[in-house]
Coordinates of C-alpha atoms and ligand atoms in Angstrom, one line a residue:
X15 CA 0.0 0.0 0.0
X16 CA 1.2 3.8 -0.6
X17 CA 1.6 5.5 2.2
X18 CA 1.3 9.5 2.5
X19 CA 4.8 11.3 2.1
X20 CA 6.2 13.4 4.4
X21 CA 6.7 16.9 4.2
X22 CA 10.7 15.9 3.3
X23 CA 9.8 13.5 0.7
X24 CA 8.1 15.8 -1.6
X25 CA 11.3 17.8 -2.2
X26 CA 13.3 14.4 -2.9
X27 CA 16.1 15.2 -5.1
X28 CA 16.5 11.7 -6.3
X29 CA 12.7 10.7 -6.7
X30 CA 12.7 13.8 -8.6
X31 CA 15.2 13.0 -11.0
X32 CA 13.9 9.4 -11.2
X33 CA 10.7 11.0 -12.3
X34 CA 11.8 13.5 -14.3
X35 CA 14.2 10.8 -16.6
X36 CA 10.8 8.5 -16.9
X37 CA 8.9 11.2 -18.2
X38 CA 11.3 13.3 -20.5
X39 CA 11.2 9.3 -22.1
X40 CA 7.1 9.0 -21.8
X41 CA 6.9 12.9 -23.5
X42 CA 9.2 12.2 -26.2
X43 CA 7.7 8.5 -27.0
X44 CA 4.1 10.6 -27.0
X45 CA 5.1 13.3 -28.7
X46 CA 7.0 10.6 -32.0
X47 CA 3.3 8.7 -31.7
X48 CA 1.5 11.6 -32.4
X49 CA 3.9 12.9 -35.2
X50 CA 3.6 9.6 -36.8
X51 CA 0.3 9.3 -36.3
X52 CA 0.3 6.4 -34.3
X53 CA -2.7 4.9 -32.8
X54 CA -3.6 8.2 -30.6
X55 CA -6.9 9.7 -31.7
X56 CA -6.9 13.8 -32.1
X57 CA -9.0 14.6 -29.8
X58 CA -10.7 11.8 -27.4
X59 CA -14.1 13.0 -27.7
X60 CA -15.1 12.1 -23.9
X61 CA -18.4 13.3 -22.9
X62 CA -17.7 15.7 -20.1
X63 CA -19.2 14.1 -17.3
X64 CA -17.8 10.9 -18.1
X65 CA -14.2 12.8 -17.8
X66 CA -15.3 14.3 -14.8
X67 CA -16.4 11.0 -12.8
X68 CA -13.1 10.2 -14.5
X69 CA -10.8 12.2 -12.9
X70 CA -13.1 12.1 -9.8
X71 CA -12.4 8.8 -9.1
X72 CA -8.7 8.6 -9.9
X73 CA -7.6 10.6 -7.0
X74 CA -5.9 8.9 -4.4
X75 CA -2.5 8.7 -3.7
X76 CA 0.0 6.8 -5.8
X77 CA 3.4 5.1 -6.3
X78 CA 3.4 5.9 -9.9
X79 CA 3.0 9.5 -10.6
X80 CA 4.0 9.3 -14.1
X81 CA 1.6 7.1 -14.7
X82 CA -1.4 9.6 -14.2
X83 CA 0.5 12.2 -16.1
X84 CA 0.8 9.6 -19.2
X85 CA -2.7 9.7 -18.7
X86 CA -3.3 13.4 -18.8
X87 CA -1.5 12.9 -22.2
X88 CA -3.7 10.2 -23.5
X89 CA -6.7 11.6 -22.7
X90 CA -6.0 15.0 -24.0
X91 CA -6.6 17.0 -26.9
X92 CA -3.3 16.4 -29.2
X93 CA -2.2 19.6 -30.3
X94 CA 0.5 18.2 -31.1
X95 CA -0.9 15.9 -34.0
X96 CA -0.2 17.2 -37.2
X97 CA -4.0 16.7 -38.0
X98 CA -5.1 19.4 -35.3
X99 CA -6.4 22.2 -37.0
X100 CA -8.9 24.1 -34.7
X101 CA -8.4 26.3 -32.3
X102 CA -5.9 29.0 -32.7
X103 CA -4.0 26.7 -30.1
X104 CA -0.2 26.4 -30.8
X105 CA 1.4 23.3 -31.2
X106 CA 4.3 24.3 -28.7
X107 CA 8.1 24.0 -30.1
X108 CA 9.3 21.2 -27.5
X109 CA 12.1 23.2 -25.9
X110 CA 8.8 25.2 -24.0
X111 CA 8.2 22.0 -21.9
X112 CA 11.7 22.0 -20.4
X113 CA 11.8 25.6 -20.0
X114 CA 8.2 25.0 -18.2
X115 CA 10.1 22.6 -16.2
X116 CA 12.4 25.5 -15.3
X117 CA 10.3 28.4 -14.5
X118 CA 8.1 26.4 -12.5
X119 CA 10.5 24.9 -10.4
X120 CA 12.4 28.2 -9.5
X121 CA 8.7 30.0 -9.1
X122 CA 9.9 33.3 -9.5
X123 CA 7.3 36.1 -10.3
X124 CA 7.6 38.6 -12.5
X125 CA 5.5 41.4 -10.3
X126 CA 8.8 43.4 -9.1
X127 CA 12.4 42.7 -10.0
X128 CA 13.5 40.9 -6.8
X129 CA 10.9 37.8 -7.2
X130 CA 11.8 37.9 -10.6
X131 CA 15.5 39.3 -12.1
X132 CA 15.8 37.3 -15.1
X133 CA 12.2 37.2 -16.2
X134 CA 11.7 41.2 -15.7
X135 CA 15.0 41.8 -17.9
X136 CA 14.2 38.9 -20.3
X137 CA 10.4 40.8 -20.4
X138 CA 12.1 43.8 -21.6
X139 CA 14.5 42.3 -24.1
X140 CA 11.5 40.0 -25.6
X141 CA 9.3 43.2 -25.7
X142 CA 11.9 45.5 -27.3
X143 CA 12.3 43.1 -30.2
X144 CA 8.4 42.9 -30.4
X145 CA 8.2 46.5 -31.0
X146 CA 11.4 46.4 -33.2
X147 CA 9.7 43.7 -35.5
X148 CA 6.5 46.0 -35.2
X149 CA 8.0 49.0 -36.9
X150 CA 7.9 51.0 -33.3
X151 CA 11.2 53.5 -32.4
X152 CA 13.6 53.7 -29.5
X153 CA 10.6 55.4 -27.1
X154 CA 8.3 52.6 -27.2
X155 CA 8.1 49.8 -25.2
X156 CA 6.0 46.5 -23.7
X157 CA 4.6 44.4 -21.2
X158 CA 3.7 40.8 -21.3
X159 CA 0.3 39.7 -19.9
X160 CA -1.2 36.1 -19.6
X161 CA -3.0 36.4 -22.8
X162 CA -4.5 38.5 -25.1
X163 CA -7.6 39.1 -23.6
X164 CA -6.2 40.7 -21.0
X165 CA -3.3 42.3 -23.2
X166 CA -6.6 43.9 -24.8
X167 CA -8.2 45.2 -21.6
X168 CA -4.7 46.9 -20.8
X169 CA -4.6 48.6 -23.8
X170 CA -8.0 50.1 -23.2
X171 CA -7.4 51.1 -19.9
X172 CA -4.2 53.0 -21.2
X173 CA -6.3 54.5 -24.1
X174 CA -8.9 55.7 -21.5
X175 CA -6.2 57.0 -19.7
X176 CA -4.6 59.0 -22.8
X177 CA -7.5 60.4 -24.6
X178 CA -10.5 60.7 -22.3
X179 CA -11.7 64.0 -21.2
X180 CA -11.4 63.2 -17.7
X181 CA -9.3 61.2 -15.2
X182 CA -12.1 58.1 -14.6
X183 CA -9.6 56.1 -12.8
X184 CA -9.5 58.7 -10.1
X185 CA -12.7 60.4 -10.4
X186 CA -14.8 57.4 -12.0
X187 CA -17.3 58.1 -15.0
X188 CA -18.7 61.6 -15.3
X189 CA -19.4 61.3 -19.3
X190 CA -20.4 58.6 -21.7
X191 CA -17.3 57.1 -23.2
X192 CA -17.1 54.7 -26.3
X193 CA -15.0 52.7 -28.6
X194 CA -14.9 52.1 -32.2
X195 CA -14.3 48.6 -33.5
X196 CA -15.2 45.6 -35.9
X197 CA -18.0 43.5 -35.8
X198 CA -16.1 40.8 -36.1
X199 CA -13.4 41.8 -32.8
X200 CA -13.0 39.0 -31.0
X201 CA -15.5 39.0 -27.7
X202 CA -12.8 40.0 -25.5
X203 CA -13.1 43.5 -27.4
X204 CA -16.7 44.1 -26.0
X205 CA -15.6 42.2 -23.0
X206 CA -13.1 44.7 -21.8
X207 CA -15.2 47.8 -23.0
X208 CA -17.7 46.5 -20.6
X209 CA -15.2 45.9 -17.7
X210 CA -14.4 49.4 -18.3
X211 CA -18.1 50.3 -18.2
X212 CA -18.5 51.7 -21.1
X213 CA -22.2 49.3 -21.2
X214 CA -23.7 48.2 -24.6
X215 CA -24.0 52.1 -26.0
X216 CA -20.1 52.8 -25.4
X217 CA -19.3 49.2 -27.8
X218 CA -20.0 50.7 -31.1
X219 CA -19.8 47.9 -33.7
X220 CA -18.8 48.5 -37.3
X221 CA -20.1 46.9 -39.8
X222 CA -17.5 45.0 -42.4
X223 CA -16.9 44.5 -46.4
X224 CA -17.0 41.3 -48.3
X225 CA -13.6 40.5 -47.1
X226 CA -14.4 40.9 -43.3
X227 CA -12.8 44.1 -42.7
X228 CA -13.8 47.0 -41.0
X229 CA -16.3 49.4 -43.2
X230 CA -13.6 52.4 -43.0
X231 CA -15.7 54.4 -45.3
X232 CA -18.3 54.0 -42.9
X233 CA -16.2 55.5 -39.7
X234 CA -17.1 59.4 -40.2
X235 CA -20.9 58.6 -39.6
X236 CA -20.4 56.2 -36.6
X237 CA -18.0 58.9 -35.5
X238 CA -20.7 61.6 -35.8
X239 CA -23.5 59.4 -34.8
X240 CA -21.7 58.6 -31.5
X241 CA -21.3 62.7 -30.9
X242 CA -24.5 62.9 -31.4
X243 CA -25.5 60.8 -28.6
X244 CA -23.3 62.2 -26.2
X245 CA -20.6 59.8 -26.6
X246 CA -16.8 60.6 -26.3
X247 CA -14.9 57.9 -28.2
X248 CA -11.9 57.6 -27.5
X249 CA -10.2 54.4 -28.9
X250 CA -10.2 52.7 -32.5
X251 CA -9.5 49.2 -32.4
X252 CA -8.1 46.9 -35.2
X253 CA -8.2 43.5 -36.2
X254 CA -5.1 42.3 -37.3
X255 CA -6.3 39.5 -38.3
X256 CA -10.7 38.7 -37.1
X257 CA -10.8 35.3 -35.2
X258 CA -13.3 34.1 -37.5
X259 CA -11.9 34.4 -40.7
X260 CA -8.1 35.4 -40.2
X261 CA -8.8 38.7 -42.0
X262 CA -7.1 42.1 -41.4
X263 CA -8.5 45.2 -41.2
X264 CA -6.7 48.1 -43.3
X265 CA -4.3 49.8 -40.5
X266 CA -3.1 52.3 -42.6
X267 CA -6.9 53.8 -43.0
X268 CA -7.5 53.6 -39.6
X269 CA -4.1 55.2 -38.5
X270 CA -5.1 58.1 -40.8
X271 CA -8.7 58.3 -39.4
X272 CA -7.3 57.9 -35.5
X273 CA -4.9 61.2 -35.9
X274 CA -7.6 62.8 -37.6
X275 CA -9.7 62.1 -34.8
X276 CA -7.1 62.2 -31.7
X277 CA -8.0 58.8 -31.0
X278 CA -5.9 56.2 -29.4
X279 CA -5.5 53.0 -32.4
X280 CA -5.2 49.9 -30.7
X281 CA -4.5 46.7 -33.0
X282 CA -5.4 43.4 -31.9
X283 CA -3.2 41.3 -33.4
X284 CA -3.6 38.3 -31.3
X285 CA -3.4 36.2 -33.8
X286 CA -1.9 37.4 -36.6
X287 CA 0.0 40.4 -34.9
X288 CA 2.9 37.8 -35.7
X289 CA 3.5 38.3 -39.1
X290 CA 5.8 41.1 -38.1
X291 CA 8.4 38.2 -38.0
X292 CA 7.8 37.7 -41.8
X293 CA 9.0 39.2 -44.6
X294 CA 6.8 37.7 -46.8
X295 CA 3.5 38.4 -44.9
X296 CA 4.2 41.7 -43.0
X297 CA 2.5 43.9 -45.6
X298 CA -1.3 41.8 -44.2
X299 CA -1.0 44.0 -41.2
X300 CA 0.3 47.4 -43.4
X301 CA 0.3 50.3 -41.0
X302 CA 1.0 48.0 -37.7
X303 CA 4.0 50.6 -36.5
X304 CA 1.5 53.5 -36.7
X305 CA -0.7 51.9 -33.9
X306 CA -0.3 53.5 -30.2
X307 CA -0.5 49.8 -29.1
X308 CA -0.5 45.9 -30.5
X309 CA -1.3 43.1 -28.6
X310 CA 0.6 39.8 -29.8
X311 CA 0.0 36.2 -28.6
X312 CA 3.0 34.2 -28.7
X313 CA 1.1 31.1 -28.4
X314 CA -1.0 31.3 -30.9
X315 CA 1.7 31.3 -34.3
X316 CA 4.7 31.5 -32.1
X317 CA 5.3 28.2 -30.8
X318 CA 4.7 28.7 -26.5
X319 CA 2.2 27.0 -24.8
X320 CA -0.6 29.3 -23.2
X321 CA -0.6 31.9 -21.9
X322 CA 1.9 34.5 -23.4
X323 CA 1.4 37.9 -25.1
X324 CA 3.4 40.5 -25.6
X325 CA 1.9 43.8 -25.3
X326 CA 3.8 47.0 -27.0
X327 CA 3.1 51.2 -26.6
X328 CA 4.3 53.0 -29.3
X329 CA 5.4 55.7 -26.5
X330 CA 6.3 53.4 -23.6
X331 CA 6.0 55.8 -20.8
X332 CA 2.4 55.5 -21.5
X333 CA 1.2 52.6 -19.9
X334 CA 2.9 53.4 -16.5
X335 CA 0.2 56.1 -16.2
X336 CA -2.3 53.5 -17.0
X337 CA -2.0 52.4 -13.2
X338 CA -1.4 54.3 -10.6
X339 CA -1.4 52.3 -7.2
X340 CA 0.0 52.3 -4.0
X341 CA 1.5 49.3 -2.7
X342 CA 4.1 49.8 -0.3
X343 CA 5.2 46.4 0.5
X344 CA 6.4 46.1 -3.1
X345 CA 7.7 49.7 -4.2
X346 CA 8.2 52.8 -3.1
X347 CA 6.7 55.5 -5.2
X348 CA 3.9 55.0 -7.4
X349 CA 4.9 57.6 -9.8
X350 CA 8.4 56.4 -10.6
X351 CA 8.7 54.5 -14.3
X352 CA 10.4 51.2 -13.2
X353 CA 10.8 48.6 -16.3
X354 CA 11.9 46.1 -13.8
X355 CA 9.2 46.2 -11.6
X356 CA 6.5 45.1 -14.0
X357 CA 3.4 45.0 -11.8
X358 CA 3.4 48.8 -12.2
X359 CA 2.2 48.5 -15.4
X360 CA 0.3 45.1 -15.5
X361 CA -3.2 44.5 -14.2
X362 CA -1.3 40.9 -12.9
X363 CA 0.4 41.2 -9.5
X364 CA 2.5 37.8 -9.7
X365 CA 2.8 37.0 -13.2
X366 CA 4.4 33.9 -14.4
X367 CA 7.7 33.8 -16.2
X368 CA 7.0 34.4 -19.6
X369 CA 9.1 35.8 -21.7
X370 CA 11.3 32.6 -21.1
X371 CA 9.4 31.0 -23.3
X372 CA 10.2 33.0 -26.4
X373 CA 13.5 33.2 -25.2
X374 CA 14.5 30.0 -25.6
X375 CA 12.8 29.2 -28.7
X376 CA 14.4 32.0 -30.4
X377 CA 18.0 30.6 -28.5
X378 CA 16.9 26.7 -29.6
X379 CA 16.4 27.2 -33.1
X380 CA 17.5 30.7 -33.9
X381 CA 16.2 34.4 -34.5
X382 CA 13.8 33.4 -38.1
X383 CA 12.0 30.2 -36.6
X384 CA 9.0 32.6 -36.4
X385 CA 9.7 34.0 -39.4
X386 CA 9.6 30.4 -41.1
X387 CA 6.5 29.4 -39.0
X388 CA 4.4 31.8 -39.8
X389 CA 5.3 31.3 -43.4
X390 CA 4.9 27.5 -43.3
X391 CA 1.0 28.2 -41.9
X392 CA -0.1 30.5 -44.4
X393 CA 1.4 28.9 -47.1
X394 CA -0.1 25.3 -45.7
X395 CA -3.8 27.3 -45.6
X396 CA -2.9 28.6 -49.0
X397 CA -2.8 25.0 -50.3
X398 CA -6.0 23.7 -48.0
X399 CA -7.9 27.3 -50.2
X400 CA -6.8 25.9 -53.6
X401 CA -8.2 22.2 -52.2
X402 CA -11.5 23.2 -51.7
X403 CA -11.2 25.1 -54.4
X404 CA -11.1 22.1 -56.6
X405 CA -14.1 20.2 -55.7
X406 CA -17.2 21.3 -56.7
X407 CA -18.7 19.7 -53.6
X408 CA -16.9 22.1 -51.5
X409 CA -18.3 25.9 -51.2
X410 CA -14.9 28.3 -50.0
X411 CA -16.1 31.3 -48.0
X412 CA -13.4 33.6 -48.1
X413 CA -9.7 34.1 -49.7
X414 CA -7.4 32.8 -46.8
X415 CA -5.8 35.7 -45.5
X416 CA -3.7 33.9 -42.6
X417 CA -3.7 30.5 -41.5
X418 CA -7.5 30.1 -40.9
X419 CA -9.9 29.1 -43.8
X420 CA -13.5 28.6 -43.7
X421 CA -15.5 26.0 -45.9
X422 CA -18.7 24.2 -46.1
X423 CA -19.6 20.5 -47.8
X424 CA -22.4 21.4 -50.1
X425 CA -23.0 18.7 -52.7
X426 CA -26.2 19.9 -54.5
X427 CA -27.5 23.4 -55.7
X428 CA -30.4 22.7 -54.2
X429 CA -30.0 22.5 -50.6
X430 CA -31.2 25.1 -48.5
X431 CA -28.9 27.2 -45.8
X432 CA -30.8 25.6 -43.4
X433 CA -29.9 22.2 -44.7
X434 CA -26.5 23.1 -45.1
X435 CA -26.1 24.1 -41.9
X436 CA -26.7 21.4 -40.2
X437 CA -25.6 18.5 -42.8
X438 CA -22.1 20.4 -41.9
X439 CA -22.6 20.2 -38.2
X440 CA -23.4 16.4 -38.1
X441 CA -20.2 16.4 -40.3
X442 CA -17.9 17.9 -38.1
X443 CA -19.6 16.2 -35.4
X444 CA -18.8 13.0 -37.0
X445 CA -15.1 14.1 -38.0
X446 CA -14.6 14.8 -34.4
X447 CA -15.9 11.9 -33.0
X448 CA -13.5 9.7 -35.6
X449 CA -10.6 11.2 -33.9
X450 CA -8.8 11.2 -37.0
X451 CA -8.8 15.3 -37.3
X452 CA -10.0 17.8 -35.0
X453 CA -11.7 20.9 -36.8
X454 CA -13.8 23.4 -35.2
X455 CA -17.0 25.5 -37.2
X456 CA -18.5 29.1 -37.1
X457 CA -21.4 31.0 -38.2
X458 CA -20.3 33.4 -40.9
X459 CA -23.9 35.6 -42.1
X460 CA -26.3 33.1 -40.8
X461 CA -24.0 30.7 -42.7
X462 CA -22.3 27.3 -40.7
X463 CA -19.2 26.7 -42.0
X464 CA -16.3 24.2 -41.3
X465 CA -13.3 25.9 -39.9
X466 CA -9.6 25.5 -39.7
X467 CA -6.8 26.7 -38.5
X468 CA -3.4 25.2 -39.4
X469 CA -1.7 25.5 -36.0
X470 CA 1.6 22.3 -36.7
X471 CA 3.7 23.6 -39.6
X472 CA 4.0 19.4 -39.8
X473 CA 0.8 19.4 -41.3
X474 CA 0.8 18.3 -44.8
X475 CA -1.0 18.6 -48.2
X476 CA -1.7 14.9 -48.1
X477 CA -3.3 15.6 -44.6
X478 CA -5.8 18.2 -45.9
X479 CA -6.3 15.4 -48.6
X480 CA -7.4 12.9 -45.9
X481 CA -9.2 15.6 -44.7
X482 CA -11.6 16.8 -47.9
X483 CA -12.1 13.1 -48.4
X484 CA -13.1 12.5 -45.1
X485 CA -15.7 15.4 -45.5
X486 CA -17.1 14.2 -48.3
X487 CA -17.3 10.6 -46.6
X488 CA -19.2 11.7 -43.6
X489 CA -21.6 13.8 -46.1
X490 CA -23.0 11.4 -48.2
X491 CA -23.3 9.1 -45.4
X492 CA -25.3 11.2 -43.7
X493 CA -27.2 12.5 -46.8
X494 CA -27.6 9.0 -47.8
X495 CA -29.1 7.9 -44.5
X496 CA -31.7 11.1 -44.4
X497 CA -32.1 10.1 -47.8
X498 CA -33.2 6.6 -47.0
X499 CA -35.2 7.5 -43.6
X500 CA -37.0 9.8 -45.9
Ligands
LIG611 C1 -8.3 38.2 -32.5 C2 -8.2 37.6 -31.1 N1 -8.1 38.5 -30.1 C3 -8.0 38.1 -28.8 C4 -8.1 36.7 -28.5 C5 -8.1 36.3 -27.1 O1 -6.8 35.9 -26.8 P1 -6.4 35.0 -25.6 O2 -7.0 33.7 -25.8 O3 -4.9 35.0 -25.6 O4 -6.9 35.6 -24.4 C6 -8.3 35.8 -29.6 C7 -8.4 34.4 -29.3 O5 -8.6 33.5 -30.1 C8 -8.3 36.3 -30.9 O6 -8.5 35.4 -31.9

């Protein structure tokens, strides 16, 4: 029988390095299975409450700890499998596990530079090559933040701060305030505005063109509309590029309509924010360096696990202003601009080590390995485009822009949207379920389409192949069956 450790056994040095040589082995094996495509499904399609009860009644204490974590990897979604392609979810350049191993063992924080030397100067040297790549000059500088979405917020609150009429974050709201954006921001747009409090009137959606992009023609009136109303904008916000579709709003036209409208240009380039590393993509996000702010995900096209975004201000000093707290037990003055002390700027107090993360990949494998990734996924959803493209059984919705494209299975003219809909949600249902892919879907105009994102730059033609077949499998199954029920 196992028998409880003591407080002195859990910080065994040898059991530790037993473990740790087991599981590097059990990692690597998992991580060759998955790249061959070896017996593990994508995704294991468990019913939640079954994983639940699962997990429920596996606790209890054990003499093989690897064990359990060999199951976490079996019964996981594999983004690791070259035939993942749906969320924006990276699959994460191996070196980020042993630098996980690292940051999590020394624990330090990144809050204020004593819990956290190397991670605050790393933060600044990841950031300053961020803004570099962005276009930015020697006065800007960054943050990182546990994700975009919060990246986002951030860049509100230091818009508010900038170009409101009135100090809210001492005096709280004394006039209506608003921002401009897409209607196709990702939620954590409206999100944040309502965090702020700027309520349902102060989130003023604009409409977009055939391509997904903002209406800029259209800003004057919203501008003029939202006077009207006794709103005070203050902040644009871009997409750079939508979550649904990958598309990118035109920078250039907003920069120009922002200064003509001292408003603060924020671009959410959570996703594709990253073709700054690429020469051959850069000129999607035209106009990035003329933003006041950019919010970046690193684990999204950059090869880290969740969470890690880098967050850059055209004028650095900026986003100290953003906050202005006391807290004694960590610094002195609140009105001094420390870049080692990031909590004075970040909404996080302890923050985990982040900018490790990019560090090493870019030590690993060298200063272009984003540059080549994000090449190798836009090329790759380049290639899935011109697949669907082929079959006349396949409907494309949209040019791919970045690495996400959007299709639907529709075999004959004469099938309603309705029908279309949902023959492609039993399909995906179906693809999932299979575990031999994982895909995700969206509504585009009322429209259900089938959605992918080419996350592993091991993903192949021949697996979009398997992939369009498999489609067209599933849907004339299922038509077939309705067909026959009929
Ligand atoms: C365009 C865009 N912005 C923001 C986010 C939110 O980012 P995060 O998941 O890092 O919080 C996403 C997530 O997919 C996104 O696509």
């Amino acid at each position: 029988m196992t028998t409880e450790s003591s407080l002195a056994d859990v910080y065994d040095v040898e059991q530790f390095r037993m473990l740790g040589k087991e599981l590097i082995d059990a990692l690597a094996d998992h991580l060759g299975d998955l790249q061959n495509k070896k017996a593990h499904k994508v995704y294991p399609d468990n019913a939640p409450d079954e994983e639940f009860q699962f997990w429920k009644e596996s606790l209890g204490i054990t003499s093989e700890p690897i064990q359990t974590l060999k199951t976490i990897l079996q019964r996981s979604q594999q983004t690791q499998h070259p035939k993942y392609m749906g969320h924006q979810t990276a699959a994460p350049a191996p070196i980020s596990a042993l630098t996980g191993l690292v940051t999590n063992m020394i624990n330090n924080s990144t809050g204020v530079y004593e819990m956290g030397p190397v991670s605050n100067a790393m933060e600044r040297v990841i950031t300053d090559f961020t803004a570099k790549k962005i276009g930015y000059g020697s006065s800007s500088s960054g943050i990182m933040t546990s994700g975009g979405s919060l990246a986002n917020l951030t860049a509100l609150l230091a818009a508010r701060k900038d170009k409101a009429p009135h100090n809210v974050w001492e005096e709280g709201h004394n006039k209506k305030l608003a921002v401009l954006v897409s209607a196709e921001a990702h939620y954590c747009i409206d999100r944040a505005a309502r965090i702020l409090g700027l309520g349902d009137k102060g989130i003023i959606k604009v409409p977009v063109d055939s391509n997904f992009k903002i209406r800029t023609d259209l800003l004057p009136c919203y501008l003029e509309k939202a006077k009207a109303d006794g709103l005070h904008v203050f902040c644009i916000i871009g997409c750079a590029g939508s979550t649904a579709t990958g598309s990118y709003d035109d920078l250039k036209e907003l920069s120009k309509f922002s200064e003509a409208h001292n408003l603060w240009l924020h671009v959410d380039g959570a996703h594709g924010g990253a073709v700054v590393f690429s020469e051959k993509y850069r000129n999607r996000a035209k106009g990035i360096e003329k933003a006041d702010s950019v919010a970046i995900d690193f684990h999204k096209m950059l090869m880290t696990p969740v969470l890690n975004t880098a967050l850059v201000f055209k004028e650095g000093n900026k986003v100290y202003r953003t906050f202005a707290q006391r807290a004694q037990y960590l610094w002195d003055s609140p009105e001094t601009e420390e870049w080692y002390n990031s909590a004075k700027r970040t909404f996080e107090c302890s923050k985990p080590f982040l900018s490790a993360q990019v560090y090493l990949i870019l030590k690993t494998h060298g200063m272009g390995i984003f540059e080549k990734n994000v090449n190798q996924l836009y090329d790759s959803a380049k290639t899935l485009s011109e697949l669907v493209s082929e079959k006349s059984s396949f409907q494309l919705v949209h040019e791919p822009e970045s690495n996400i494209v959007n299709f639907r299975y529709a075999p004959h003219k004469n099938m309603s949207i309705s029908e279309l809909n949902t023959l492609n949600t039993d399909i995906r249902k179906k693809i999932v379920a299979s575990g031999n892919f994982y895909i995700v879907q969206t509504t585009i105009a009322d429209q259900r389409t089938l959605r992918c994102t080419v996350m592993n730059p091991l993903t192949s033609k021949s697996d979009f192949i398997e992939l369009l077949n498999e489609i067209e499998k599933q849907g004339s199954f299922i038509l077939n069956k309705t067909t026959l029920l009929a």
